Amino acid sequence: MFEKILIANRGEIAVRIIRACREMGIKTLAVFSEADATSMHVQLADEAICIGPAVSANSYLKIDRIISAAEVGDVDAIHPGFGFLAENAHFAEVCENCNIKFIGPRSSVIKMMGDKSVAKEAARKAGAPVVPGSDGPVANEQDAVKLAKKIGYPVIIKAVAGGGGRGMRIAHNDVSLVKGFHTARTEAERAFSNAAVYIEKYIELPRHIEVQIIGDQRGKVLHLFERECSIQRRHQKLVEESPSPALDESLRKHITKAAVRIAEKVEYTNAGTIEFLLDAKGNFYFMEMNTRIQVEHPVTEEAVGIDIVKEQIRIAAGEPLPYEQRDIRIMRHAIECRINAEDPANDFRPSPGKIEFYYCPGGPGVRVDSHCYAGYTIPPTYDSMIAKVITYGTDRRAAIDRMSRALSEFAIQGVKTTIPLQRAIMQDPDFRRGRYSTGFIDHFLGLKQIEMPDSAA
Ligand code: ADP
């Protein structure tokens, strides 16, 4: 097993990884930017090294500085968390070349699955249904129009190197397609330094279902069932749950089997997620694979009782998965709310600043993953997530009621948060019945005037 791990990340996920390491008796080295000197991950890690200024291009994304820190700190492995360098194949390759274990899949697999059109091809070869669309990047607007005619409107234009919902445009006709094609390319170039886009059929009001996969270095691939992440605003997830209320046993079997087959086909190792869209008729389509730990991994952990971060570390250290598929069961229902420092009453404008008062919920069935504390200042430089509240219970209703209760206890003053919105969602009859799609939030915000207290608490 590793003696010391460098955590190439910040915020809540860095804290999450430190917690796993501490329980496993592994030392941790945090890296941090000048904006994060007082951050929780720096305080909790055994050692910490400053790697540059606030702007992530000069710190958390700076491969040479992270590798230097790893060498100075004499670590055996690097955990990249999510975001930043987590899906950067070059970074994984540099780690491999420096003899530092990258806690994730091989760089070649990251590269392959990071190209969304190559990933779709891999899924197709594994026999999984994929969303109809272009077989690769679309070169120009004429080709785009031709293809859209063939697959039928509406279509969605997506960045080949996409992520975080950026670089996507929906088009209902030739005119909006030509316009969207150019804006999507510009946006993709700006966000990912890669303008390539591809086109696929836009599935109307789908549900977002993803399957958690783990694979060891001996070729064993298992699934930890599914998560549903359809409660999204602008393609950003706000509420996630496991299991999905949309799947019956037969559909669950099919979708998890398809996911395992895709992972096996690419000889996947470590933790990963295979994302699908489910249409109203019960057809599911492969969308993409994320070759890293995901923000919403705790709902799976609480539903099946497996610590995914510890598994990632054990797998990277060469240990075999000590159980079989039949040993993994859905033991209970879990829900997560991502609490962001944003103002839902003001078009979700980011609300960085000092947290004046912070009281986080507890009690039975509640888990809070966060790096925040009273007196902490949320820097404007990074993402706006302040905490993840996860609740679980014997069934879905118990988990939802518990979430309502937990959110009612969560008191954060000084910054605006999404808590009032999530509290309202927990009371929504359609949500409670499990009847929702990715269109839920737009509909919800359009129909209801949610009461937003001045200081969100
Ligand atoms: P990203 O990698 O940027 O997060 P994804 O490919 O995972 O992008 O898609 C994010 C979300 O965008 C999905 O959860 C879904 O809501 C929507 N989406 C993506 N592709 C389609 C599609 N073909 N039809 C309908 N919605 C889609």
Tab-separated table of C-alpha atoms and ligand atoms in Angstrom:
chain	number	residue	atom	x	y	z
A	1	MET	CA	0.000	0.000	0.000
A	2	PHE	CA	1.053	3.595	-0.581
A	3	GLU	CA	2.731	5.512	2.233
A	4	LYS	CA	1.948	9.011	1.055
A	5	ILE	CA	-0.481	10.430	-1.502
A	6	LEU	CA	-0.513	13.893	-3.056
A	7	ILE	CA	-3.984	15.301	-3.613
A	8	ALA	CA	-3.995	17.396	-6.771
A	9	ASN	CA	-7.204	19.210	-5.940
A	10	ARG	CA	-8.904	21.529	-3.493
A	11	GLY	CA	-12.212	22.044	-1.715
A	12	GLU	CA	-14.630	19.376	-0.682
A	13	ILE	CA	-13.144	16.561	-2.811
A	14	ALA	CA	-9.632	17.126	-1.429
A	15	VAL	CA	-11.082	16.822	2.077
A	16	ARG	CA	-12.963	13.665	1.034
A	17	ILE	CA	-9.750	12.037	-0.215
A	18	ILE	CA	-7.786	13.059	2.902
A	19	ARG	CA	-10.483	11.404	5.017
A	20	ALA	CA	-10.125	8.115	3.106
A	21	CYS	CA	-6.323	8.248	3.389
A	22	ARG	CA	-6.405	8.931	7.102
A	23	GLU	CA	-8.695	5.960	7.701
A	24	MET	CA	-6.297	3.811	5.691
A	25	GLY	CA	-3.205	5.040	7.542
A	26	ILE	CA	-1.818	6.813	4.461
A	27	LYS	CA	-0.090	10.195	4.818
A	28	THR	CA	-1.343	13.075	2.686
A	29	LEU	CA	0.294	15.974	0.924
A	30	ALA	CA	-2.021	18.829	-0.032
A	31	VAL	CA	-1.173	21.325	-2.741
A	32	PHE	CA	-2.800	24.734	-2.682
A	33	SER	CA	-2.941	28.080	-4.427
A	34	GLU	CA	-2.315	31.400	-2.699
A	35	ALA	CA	-6.109	31.864	-2.530
A	36	ASP	CA	-6.473	28.622	-0.580
A	37	ALA	CA	-3.931	29.086	2.220
A	38	THR	CA	-6.686	28.934	4.849
A	39	SER	CA	-8.616	26.191	3.112
A	40	MET	CA	-9.739	23.118	5.016
A	41	HIS	CA	-7.767	20.647	2.886
A	42	VAL	CA	-4.541	22.476	3.764
A	43	GLN	CA	-5.384	22.278	7.460
A	44	LEU	CA	-6.335	18.603	7.398
A	45	ALA	CA	-3.480	17.202	5.303
A	46	ASP	CA	-0.277	16.020	6.974
A	47	GLU	CA	1.778	18.318	4.746
A	48	ALA	CA	0.982	21.110	2.317
A	49	ILE	CA	2.849	22.885	-0.477
A	50	CYS	CA	1.824	26.117	-2.179
A	51	ILE	CA	1.935	25.679	-5.965
A	52	GLY	CA	1.117	29.147	-7.243
A	53	PRO	CA	-1.356	31.994	-7.518
A	54	ALA	CA	-5.140	31.814	-7.345
A	55	VAL	CA	-5.783	31.400	-11.042
A	56	SER	CA	-5.899	27.637	-11.621
A	57	ALA	CA	-3.982	27.770	-14.926
A	58	ASN	CA	-0.961	28.768	-12.818
A	59	SER	CA	-1.540	26.424	-9.879
A	60	TYR	CA	-3.986	23.484	-9.861
A	61	LEU	CA	-3.564	22.976	-13.615
A	62	LYS	CA	0.207	23.426	-13.646
A	63	ILE	CA	1.533	19.919	-14.173
A	64	ASP	CA	5.225	20.701	-13.590
A	65	ARG	CA	4.509	22.359	-10.237
A	66	ILE	CA	2.410	19.452	-9.058
A	67	ILE	CA	5.059	16.934	-10.109
A	68	SER	CA	7.759	19.028	-8.353
A	69	ALA	CA	5.621	19.036	-5.194
A	70	ALA	CA	5.241	15.256	-5.520
A	71	GLU	CA	8.998	14.886	-5.774
A	72	VAL	CA	9.774	17.240	-2.907
A	73	GLY	CA	7.149	15.469	-0.781
A	74	ASP	CA	8.364	12.031	-1.925
A	75	VAL	CA	4.853	10.654	-2.520
A	76	ASP	CA	4.006	7.284	-4.090
A	77	ALA	CA	0.780	8.318	-5.760
A	78	ILE	CA	-1.388	11.254	-6.854
A	79	HIS	CA	-5.158	11.421	-6.521
A	80	PRO	CA	-6.548	13.968	-8.982
A	81	GLY	CA	-10.119	14.210	-7.588
A	82	PHE	CA	-12.500	15.624	-10.222
A	83	GLY	CA	-12.161	18.637	-12.485
A	84	PHE	CA	-8.715	20.251	-12.901
A	85	LEU	CA	-6.337	17.499	-14.142
A	86	ALA	CA	-8.550	14.504	-13.364
A	87	GLU	CA	-9.280	13.710	-17.010
A	88	ASN	CA	-6.052	15.054	-18.467
A	89	ALA	CA	-4.406	12.096	-20.212
A	90	HIS	CA	-1.123	13.988	-20.490
A	91	PHE	CA	-0.983	14.473	-16.722
A	92	ALA	CA	-1.647	10.770	-16.134
A	93	GLU	CA	1.110	9.966	-18.623
A	94	VAL	CA	3.594	12.304	-16.909
A	95	CYS	CA	2.806	10.577	-13.600
A	96	GLU	CA	3.344	7.167	-15.241
A	97	ASN	CA	6.690	8.344	-16.645
A	98	CYS	CA	7.791	9.752	-13.284
A	99	ASN	CA	6.932	6.509	-11.547
A	100	ILE	CA	4.243	8.129	-9.475
A	101	LYS	CA	1.018	6.128	-9.460
A	102	PHE	CA	-1.887	8.089	-10.928
A	103	ILE	CA	-5.026	7.070	-9.015
A	104	GLY	CA	-7.289	6.530	-11.992
A	105	PRO	CA	-7.294	4.583	-15.240
A	106	ARG	CA	-4.342	4.352	-17.628
A	107	SER	CA	-3.572	7.497	-19.632
A	108	SER	CA	-4.453	5.732	-22.905
A	109	VAL	CA	-7.966	4.967	-21.617
A	110	ILE	CA	-8.465	8.540	-20.375
A	111	LYS	CA	-7.466	9.756	-23.806
A	112	MET	CA	-9.767	7.408	-25.635
A	113	MET	CA	-12.851	8.008	-23.476
A	114	GLY	CA	-12.129	11.761	-23.269
A	115	ASP	CA	-12.837	12.072	-26.963
A	116	LYS	CA	-16.609	11.819	-26.916
A	117	SER	CA	-16.925	10.543	-30.455
A	118	VAL	CA	-14.250	7.858	-29.952
A	119	ALA	CA	-16.004	6.875	-26.705
A	120	LYS	CA	-19.307	6.472	-28.574
A	121	GLU	CA	-17.594	4.226	-31.080
A	122	ALA	CA	-16.181	2.102	-28.238
A	123	ALA	CA	-19.674	1.827	-26.727
A	124	ARG	CA	-21.120	0.826	-30.075
A	125	LYS	CA	-18.477	-1.889	-30.422
A	126	ALA	CA	-19.421	-3.165	-26.974
A	127	GLY	CA	-22.978	-3.582	-28.244
A	128	ALA	CA	-24.471	-0.663	-26.294
A	129	PRO	CA	-27.098	1.559	-27.872
A	130	VAL	CA	-25.741	5.056	-28.603
A	131	VAL	CA	-27.579	8.272	-29.453
A	132	PRO	CA	-27.879	8.510	-33.261
A	133	GLY	CA	-25.557	11.157	-34.641
A	134	SER	CA	-22.329	11.941	-36.451
A	135	ASP	CA	-19.642	9.291	-36.275
A	136	GLY	CA	-17.047	11.886	-35.413
A	137	PRO	CA	-16.463	15.624	-35.511
A	138	VAL	CA	-18.540	17.544	-38.033
A	139	ALA	CA	-16.303	19.550	-40.359
A	140	ASN	CA	-18.574	22.344	-41.578
A	141	GLU	CA	-22.085	23.720	-41.533
A	142	GLN	CA	-23.078	21.990	-44.803
A	143	ASP	CA	-22.259	18.602	-43.314
A	144	ALA	CA	-24.088	19.575	-40.137
A	145	VAL	CA	-27.261	20.431	-42.054
A	146	LYS	CA	-27.044	17.264	-44.144
A	147	LEU	CA	-26.665	15.120	-41.057
A	148	ALA	CA	-29.472	16.856	-39.164
A	149	LYS	CA	-31.797	16.180	-42.107
A	150	LYS	CA	-30.886	12.509	-41.905
A	151	ILE	CA	-31.358	12.021	-38.157
A	152	GLY	CA	-34.207	14.552	-37.880
A	153	TYR	CA	-34.606	17.657	-35.720
A	154	PRO	CA	-34.143	18.543	-32.914
A	155	VAL	CA	-30.404	17.891	-32.699
A	156	ILE	CA	-27.767	18.814	-30.122
A	157	ILE	CA	-24.321	20.135	-31.005
A	158	LYS	CA	-21.700	19.048	-28.487
A	159	ALA	CA	-18.012	19.709	-27.996
A	160	VAL	CA	-15.817	16.667	-28.635
A	161	ALA	CA	-13.721	17.656	-25.614
A	162	GLY	CA	-16.809	18.849	-23.672
A	163	GLY	CA	-17.533	18.790	-19.990
A	164	GLY	CA	-19.612	20.572	-17.397
A	165	GLY	CA	-22.390	21.191	-19.878
A	166	ARG	CA	-20.328	23.710	-21.841
A	167	GLY	CA	-20.170	23.915	-25.604
A	168	MET	CA	-23.661	22.503	-26.162
A	169	ARG	CA	-26.395	23.955	-28.399
A	170	ILE	CA	-29.800	22.625	-29.320
A	171	ALA	CA	-31.123	23.267	-32.822
A	172	HIS	CA	-34.676	22.831	-34.100
A	173	ASN	CA	-34.103	23.836	-37.728
A	174	ASP	CA	-31.418	24.618	-40.316
A	175	VAL	CA	-31.118	28.272	-39.306
A	176	SER	CA	-30.588	27.604	-35.607
A	177	LEU	CA	-28.233	24.743	-36.491
A	178	VAL	CA	-25.905	26.910	-38.563
A	179	LYS	CA	-25.886	29.573	-35.873
A	180	GLY	CA	-25.455	27.037	-33.058
A	181	PHE	CA	-22.683	25.240	-34.936
A	182	HIS	CA	-20.532	28.378	-34.915
A	183	THR	CA	-21.280	29.424	-31.329
A	184	ALA	CA	-20.643	25.905	-30.047
A	185	ARG	CA	-17.285	25.826	-31.853
A	186	THR	CA	-16.261	29.203	-30.462
A	187	GLU	CA	-17.316	28.204	-26.965
A	188	ALA	CA	-15.527	24.851	-27.223
A	189	GLU	CA	-12.339	26.502	-28.458
A	190	ARG	CA	-12.445	28.924	-25.547
A	191	ALA	CA	-13.241	26.323	-22.875
A	192	PHE	CA	-11.237	23.313	-24.092
A	193	SER	CA	-8.782	24.671	-26.689
A	194	ASN	CA	-10.447	22.297	-29.123
A	195	ALA	CA	-13.146	23.630	-31.426
A	196	ALA	CA	-14.277	20.213	-32.716
A	197	VAL	CA	-17.979	19.531	-32.294
A	198	TYR	CA	-20.246	16.619	-33.128
A	199	ILE	CA	-23.977	16.317	-33.553
A	200	GLU	CA	-26.492	13.916	-32.137
A	201	LYS	CA	-30.218	13.500	-31.931
A	202	TYR	CA	-31.662	15.599	-29.137
A	203	ILE	CA	-33.670	13.278	-26.935
A	204	GLU	CA	-36.653	15.252	-25.614
A	205	LEU	CA	-37.085	15.336	-21.871
A	206	PRO	CA	-34.797	12.394	-21.140
A	207	ARG	CA	-33.687	11.123	-17.778
A	208	HIS	CA	-29.978	11.122	-16.980
A	209	ILE	CA	-29.006	7.709	-15.635
A	210	GLU	CA	-25.383	6.822	-14.951
A	211	VAL	CA	-23.768	3.601	-13.830
A	212	GLN	CA	-20.864	3.531	-11.369
A	213	ILE	CA	-18.134	1.122	-12.442
A	214	ILE	CA	-15.047	-0.175	-10.659
A	215	GLY	CA	-12.381	-2.294	-12.279
A	216	ASP	CA	-9.235	-3.764	-10.752
A	217	GLN	CA	-5.911	-4.346	-12.462
A	218	ARG	CA	-6.684	-8.031	-12.993
A	219	GLY	CA	-9.526	-7.419	-15.384
A	220	LYS	CA	-12.459	-7.693	-12.988
A	221	VAL	CA	-15.098	-5.040	-13.688
A	222	LEU	CA	-18.101	-4.606	-11.400
A	223	HIS	CA	-20.936	-2.081	-11.276
A	224	LEU	CA	-22.286	-0.363	-8.189
A	225	PHE	CA	-25.716	0.202	-9.730
A	226	GLU	CA	-27.024	3.485	-11.042
A	227	ARG	CA	-27.506	7.085	-10.039
A	228	GLU	CA	-30.165	9.352	-11.437
A	229	CYS	CA	-29.042	12.928	-12.066
A	230	SER	CA	-31.921	14.438	-14.037
A	231	ILE	CA	-32.430	17.397	-11.711
A	232	GLN	CA	-30.139	19.766	-13.582
A	233	ARG	CA	-30.020	23.438	-14.328
A	234	ARG	CA	-28.211	24.288	-17.562
A	235	HIS	CA	-26.839	20.752	-17.645
A	236	GLN	CA	-25.389	21.142	-14.138
A	237	LYS	CA	-26.618	18.607	-11.637
A	238	LEU	CA	-28.335	19.912	-8.501
A	239	VAL	CA	-29.871	16.790	-6.944
A	240	GLU	CA	-28.833	13.170	-7.472
A	241	GLU	CA	-30.141	9.891	-6.129
A	242	SER	CA	-29.498	6.170	-6.092
A	243	PRO	CA	-31.238	3.974	-7.075
A	244	SER	CA	-33.185	5.702	-9.852
A	245	PRO	CA	-36.973	5.729	-9.430
A	246	ALA	CA	-37.231	5.328	-13.225
A	247	LEU	CA	-35.800	1.824	-13.517
A	248	ASP	CA	-37.520	-1.479	-12.911
A	249	GLU	CA	-35.474	-4.613	-12.285
A	250	SER	CA	-35.316	-5.594	-15.932
A	251	LEU	CA	-34.188	-2.176	-17.169
A	252	ARG	CA	-31.681	-1.970	-14.304
A	253	LYS	CA	-30.203	-5.284	-15.368
A	254	HIS	CA	-29.904	-4.177	-18.989
A	255	ILE	CA	-28.372	-0.800	-18.319
A	256	THR	CA	-25.837	-2.030	-15.740
A	257	LYS	CA	-24.862	-4.918	-18.025
A	258	ALA	CA	-24.314	-2.532	-20.928
A	259	ALA	CA	-22.122	-0.345	-18.711
A	260	VAL	CA	-19.981	-3.261	-17.547
A	261	ARG	CA	-19.562	-4.439	-21.141
A	262	ILE	CA	-18.325	-1.009	-22.245
A	263	ALA	CA	-15.844	-0.839	-19.347
A	264	GLU	CA	-14.620	-4.356	-20.080
A	265	LYS	CA	-14.213	-3.560	-23.755
A	266	VAL	CA	-11.774	-0.714	-22.971
A	267	GLU	CA	-10.085	-2.735	-20.177
A	268	TYR	CA	-11.079	-0.099	-17.704
A	269	THR	CA	-9.379	0.116	-14.332
A	270	ASN	CA	-10.283	2.179	-11.262
A	271	ALA	CA	-13.568	4.051	-10.726
A	272	GLY	CA	-15.512	5.418	-13.658
A	273	THR	CA	-19.014	6.366	-14.683
A	274	ILE	CA	-20.939	5.468	-17.800
A	275	GLU	CA	-23.656	8.001	-18.564
A	276	PHE	CA	-26.847	7.165	-20.408
A	277	LEU	CA	-29.947	9.031	-21.486
A	278	LEU	CA	-33.245	7.258	-20.949
A	279	ASP	CA	-36.161	8.314	-23.133
A	280	ALA	CA	-39.837	8.265	-22.221
A	281	LYS	CA	-40.293	4.877	-23.891
A	282	GLY	CA	-37.639	3.179	-21.775
A	283	ASN	CA	-34.908	3.197	-24.452
A	284	PHE	CA	-31.486	4.065	-23.138
A	285	TYR	CA	-28.508	5.411	-25.034
A	286	PHE	CA	-24.840	5.682	-24.104
A	287	MET	CA	-23.811	9.330	-23.801
A	288	GLU	CA	-20.285	9.459	-22.387
A	289	MET	CA	-17.880	8.010	-19.864
A	290	ASN	CA	-16.247	9.940	-17.037
A	291	THR	CA	-12.890	8.422	-16.175
A	292	ARG	CA	-12.686	9.738	-12.621
A	293	ILE	CA	-14.493	9.930	-9.298
A	294	GLN	CA	-17.672	12.003	-9.655
A	295	VAL	CA	-19.110	14.714	-7.460
A	296	GLU	CA	-22.171	12.566	-6.758
A	297	HIS	CA	-20.272	9.388	-5.776
A	298	PRO	CA	-21.549	9.550	-2.145
A	299	VAL	CA	-25.100	8.531	-3.131
A	300	THR	CA	-23.713	5.267	-4.464
A	301	GLU	CA	-21.504	4.832	-1.402
A	302	GLU	CA	-24.492	5.233	0.899
A	303	ALA	CA	-26.817	3.080	-1.224
A	304	VAL	CA	-24.474	0.098	-1.539
A	305	GLY	CA	-22.167	0.578	1.454
A	306	ILE	CA	-18.856	0.729	-0.447
A	307	ASP	CA	-16.251	3.462	-0.017
A	308	ILE	CA	-15.376	4.264	-3.627
A	309	VAL	CA	-12.387	6.491	-2.822
A	310	LYS	CA	-10.776	3.753	-0.754
A	311	GLU	CA	-11.435	1.293	-3.577
A	312	GLN	CA	-9.726	3.675	-5.984
A	313	ILE	CA	-6.635	3.742	-3.778
A	314	ARG	CA	-6.576	-0.032	-3.266
A	315	ILE	CA	-7.018	-0.687	-6.983
A	316	ALA	CA	-4.226	1.759	-7.875
A	317	ALA	CA	-1.998	-0.049	-5.367
A	318	GLY	CA	-2.643	-3.271	-7.297
A	319	GLU	CA	-5.063	-4.936	-4.912
A	320	PRO	CA	-7.822	-7.099	-6.400
A	321	LEU	CA	-11.493	-6.318	-5.768
A	322	PRO	CA	-12.321	-8.622	-2.852
A	323	TYR	CA	-15.962	-9.266	-3.830
A	324	GLU	CA	-18.138	-10.390	-6.739
A	325	GLN	CA	-21.074	-8.728	-8.461
A	326	ARG	CA	-23.582	-10.847	-6.542
A	327	ASP	CA	-22.182	-9.495	-3.252
A	328	ILE	CA	-23.128	-5.913	-4.155
A	329	ARG	CA	-26.687	-4.972	-3.269
A	330	ILE	CA	-28.740	-1.807	-3.062
A	331	MET	CA	-29.197	-1.637	0.695
A	332	ARG	CA	-31.016	1.674	0.951
A	333	HIS	CA	-32.013	4.823	-0.885
A	334	ALA	CA	-29.690	7.848	-0.931
A	335	ILE	CA	-30.120	11.428	-2.176
A	336	GLU	CA	-27.606	14.221	-2.555
A	337	CYS	CA	-28.102	17.971	-2.840
A	338	ARG	CA	-25.200	20.032	-4.117
A	339	ILE	CA	-25.234	23.235	-2.145
A	340	ASN	CA	-23.745	26.038	-4.219
A	341	ALA	CA	-22.896	29.581	-3.187
A	342	GLU	CA	-25.290	30.994	-5.753
A	343	ASP	CA	-28.356	33.144	-5.589
A	344	PRO	CA	-31.321	31.222	-7.044
A	345	ALA	CA	-33.478	34.364	-6.809
A	346	ASN	CA	-31.005	36.192	-9.024
A	347	ASP	CA	-30.482	33.812	-11.927
A	348	PHE	CA	-28.084	31.707	-9.851
A	349	ARG	CA	-25.447	34.402	-9.808
A	350	PRO	CA	-22.314	33.180	-7.938
A	351	SER	CA	-22.217	34.478	-4.379
A	352	PRO	CA	-18.633	34.184	-3.127
A	353	GLY	CA	-17.565	35.848	0.113
A	354	LYS	CA	-17.147	35.251	3.797
A	355	ILE	CA	-19.271	32.658	5.563
A	356	GLU	CA	-20.280	34.519	8.715
A	357	PHE	CA	-22.188	31.677	10.343
A	358	TYR	CA	-22.164	27.995	9.526
A	359	TYR	CA	-24.126	25.220	11.150
A	360	CYS	CA	-24.258	21.951	9.308
A	361	PRO	CA	-26.942	19.298	9.792
A	362	GLY	CA	-26.412	15.930	11.422
A	363	GLY	CA	-28.489	13.254	13.098
A	364	PRO	CA	-29.528	9.870	11.708
A	365	GLY	CA	-28.921	9.181	8.024
A	366	VAL	CA	-27.202	12.464	7.195
A	367	ARG	CA	-23.734	12.919	5.692
A	368	VAL	CA	-22.239	16.280	4.803
A	369	ASP	CA	-19.113	16.470	2.630
A	370	SER	CA	-17.746	19.988	2.776
A	371	HIS	CA	-14.634	22.089	3.221
A	372	CYS	CA	-16.441	25.086	4.680
A	373	TYR	CA	-16.526	26.540	8.162
A	374	ALA	CA	-17.608	29.759	9.868
A	375	GLY	CA	-15.136	32.503	8.994
A	376	TYR	CA	-14.046	30.830	5.733
A	377	THR	CA	-14.043	33.064	2.681
A	378	ILE	CA	-15.194	31.393	-0.537
A	379	PRO	CA	-12.833	32.697	-3.207
A	380	PRO	CA	-14.433	33.917	-6.447
A	381	THR	CA	-11.833	32.013	-8.484
A	382	TYR	CA	-13.176	28.468	-8.310
A	383	ASP	CA	-16.469	26.622	-8.573
A	384	SER	CA	-19.224	27.622	-6.217
A	385	MET	CA	-19.963	24.323	-4.475
A	386	ILE	CA	-19.864	24.665	-0.703
A	387	ALA	CA	-21.231	21.364	0.501
A	388	LYS	CA	-22.897	18.151	-0.500
A	389	VAL	CA	-25.683	16.985	1.757
A	390	ILE	CA	-26.378	13.280	1.440
A	391	THR	CA	-29.256	11.591	3.230
A	392	TYR	CA	-30.285	7.977	3.178
A	393	GLY	CA	-33.080	5.791	4.450
A	394	THR	CA	-34.799	2.466	4.009
A	395	ASP	CA	-36.741	3.799	1.047
A	396	ARG	CA	-36.919	6.834	-1.214
A	397	ARG	CA	-39.560	8.598	0.811
A	398	ALA	CA	-37.503	8.273	4.012
A	399	ALA	CA	-34.435	9.675	2.222
A	400	ILE	CA	-36.436	12.656	0.872
A	401	ASP	CA	-38.048	13.429	4.232
A	402	ARG	CA	-34.637	13.242	5.832
A	403	MET	CA	-33.210	15.609	3.200
A	404	SER	CA	-36.011	18.091	3.919
A	405	ARG	CA	-35.214	17.903	7.596
A	406	ALA	CA	-31.436	18.185	7.054
A	407	LEU	CA	-31.768	21.188	4.736
A	408	SER	CA	-34.042	22.906	7.263
A	409	GLU	CA	-31.202	22.653	9.806
A	410	PHE	CA	-28.451	23.835	7.481
A	411	ALA	CA	-27.696	27.449	8.402
A	412	ILE	CA	-25.248	29.420	6.292
A	413	GLN	CA	-25.020	33.164	6.601
A	414	GLY	CA	-22.943	35.635	4.655
A	415	VAL	CA	-23.443	34.099	1.215
A	416	LYS	CA	-26.532	33.122	-0.756
A	417	THR	CA	-27.051	29.418	-1.356
A	418	THR	CA	-29.205	27.044	-3.380
A	419	ILE	CA	-30.716	25.560	-0.183
A	420	PRO	CA	-34.134	27.294	-0.537
A	421	LEU	CA	-34.498	25.867	-4.052
A	422	GLN	CA	-33.552	22.360	-2.953
A	423	ARG	CA	-35.936	22.549	0.001
A	424	ALA	CA	-38.724	23.441	-2.393
A	425	ILE	CA	-37.804	20.583	-4.749
A	426	MET	CA	-38.068	18.097	-1.864
A	427	GLN	CA	-41.714	19.172	-1.427
A	428	ASP	CA	-42.621	19.004	-5.092
A	429	PRO	CA	-45.296	16.334	-5.752
A	430	ASP	CA	-43.775	15.232	-9.073
A	431	PHE	CA	-40.326	14.909	-7.555
A	432	ARG	CA	-41.741	12.985	-4.624
A	433	ARG	CA	-43.497	10.628	-7.006
A	434	GLY	CA	-40.243	10.147	-8.903
A	435	ARG	CA	-41.804	11.584	-12.051
A	436	TYR	CA	-39.243	13.932	-13.498
A	437	SER	CA	-36.833	14.429	-16.392
A	438	THR	CA	-33.969	16.791	-17.246
A	439	GLY	CA	-36.725	19.328	-18.004
A	440	PHE	CA	-37.781	19.403	-14.350
A	441	ILE	CA	-35.908	22.510	-13.186
A	442	ASP	CA	-36.952	24.769	-16.070
A	443	HIS	CA	-40.538	23.773	-15.536
A	444	PHE	CA	-40.216	24.144	-11.780
A	445	LEU	CA	-38.600	27.592	-11.919
A	446	GLY	CA	-41.044	28.759	-14.554
A	447	LEU	CA	-44.089	27.698	-12.650
A	448	LYS	CA	-43.219	28.534	-9.122
A	449	GLN	CA	-42.084	31.640	-7.427
A	450	ILE	CA	-39.900	30.180	-4.730
A	451	GLU	CA	-39.644	32.193	-1.590
A	452	MET	CA	-36.060	33.245	-1.176
A	453	PRO	CA	-35.286	34.512	2.290
A	454	ASP	CA	-32.861	37.416	2.347
A	455	SER	CA	-30.061	35.583	4.039
A	456	ALA	CA	-30.486	32.061	2.781
A	457	ALA	CA	-30.665	29.841	5.813
B	1	ADP	P1	-20.978	17.265	-20.124
B	1	ADP	O1	-19.863	16.292	-20.335
B	1	ADP	O2	-20.695	18.625	-20.634
B	1	ADP	O3	-21.540	17.221	-18.750
B	1	ADP	P2	-22.950	15.413	-21.183
B	1	ADP	O4	-22.686	14.748	-22.485
B	1	ADP	O5	-22.693	14.598	-19.937
B	1	ADP	O6	-22.131	16.766	-21.118
B	1	ADP	O7	-24.425	15.945	-21.118
B	1	ADP	C1	-24.893	16.700	-20.024
B	1	ADP	C2	-26.395	16.824	-20.070
B	1	ADP	O8	-26.807	17.405	-21.310
B	1	ADP	C3	-27.143	15.507	-19.976
B	1	ADP	O9	-27.308	15.076	-18.655
B	1	ADP	C4	-28.468	15.872	-20.635
B	1	ADP	O10	-29.285	16.598	-19.730
B	1	ADP	C5	-28.041	16.831	-21.730
B	1	ADP	N1	-27.835	16.114	-23.011
B	1	ADP	C6	-26.656	15.722	-23.550
B	1	ADP	N2	-26.853	15.075	-24.720
B	1	ADP	C7	-28.171	15.064	-24.954
B	1	ADP	C8	-29.012	14.546	-26.005
B	1	ADP	N3	-28.525	13.912	-27.077
B	1	ADP	N4	-30.339	14.735	-25.896
B	1	ADP	C9	-30.873	15.374	-24.827
B	1	ADP	N5	-30.139	15.893	-23.819
B	1	ADP	C10	-28.809	15.743	-23.864
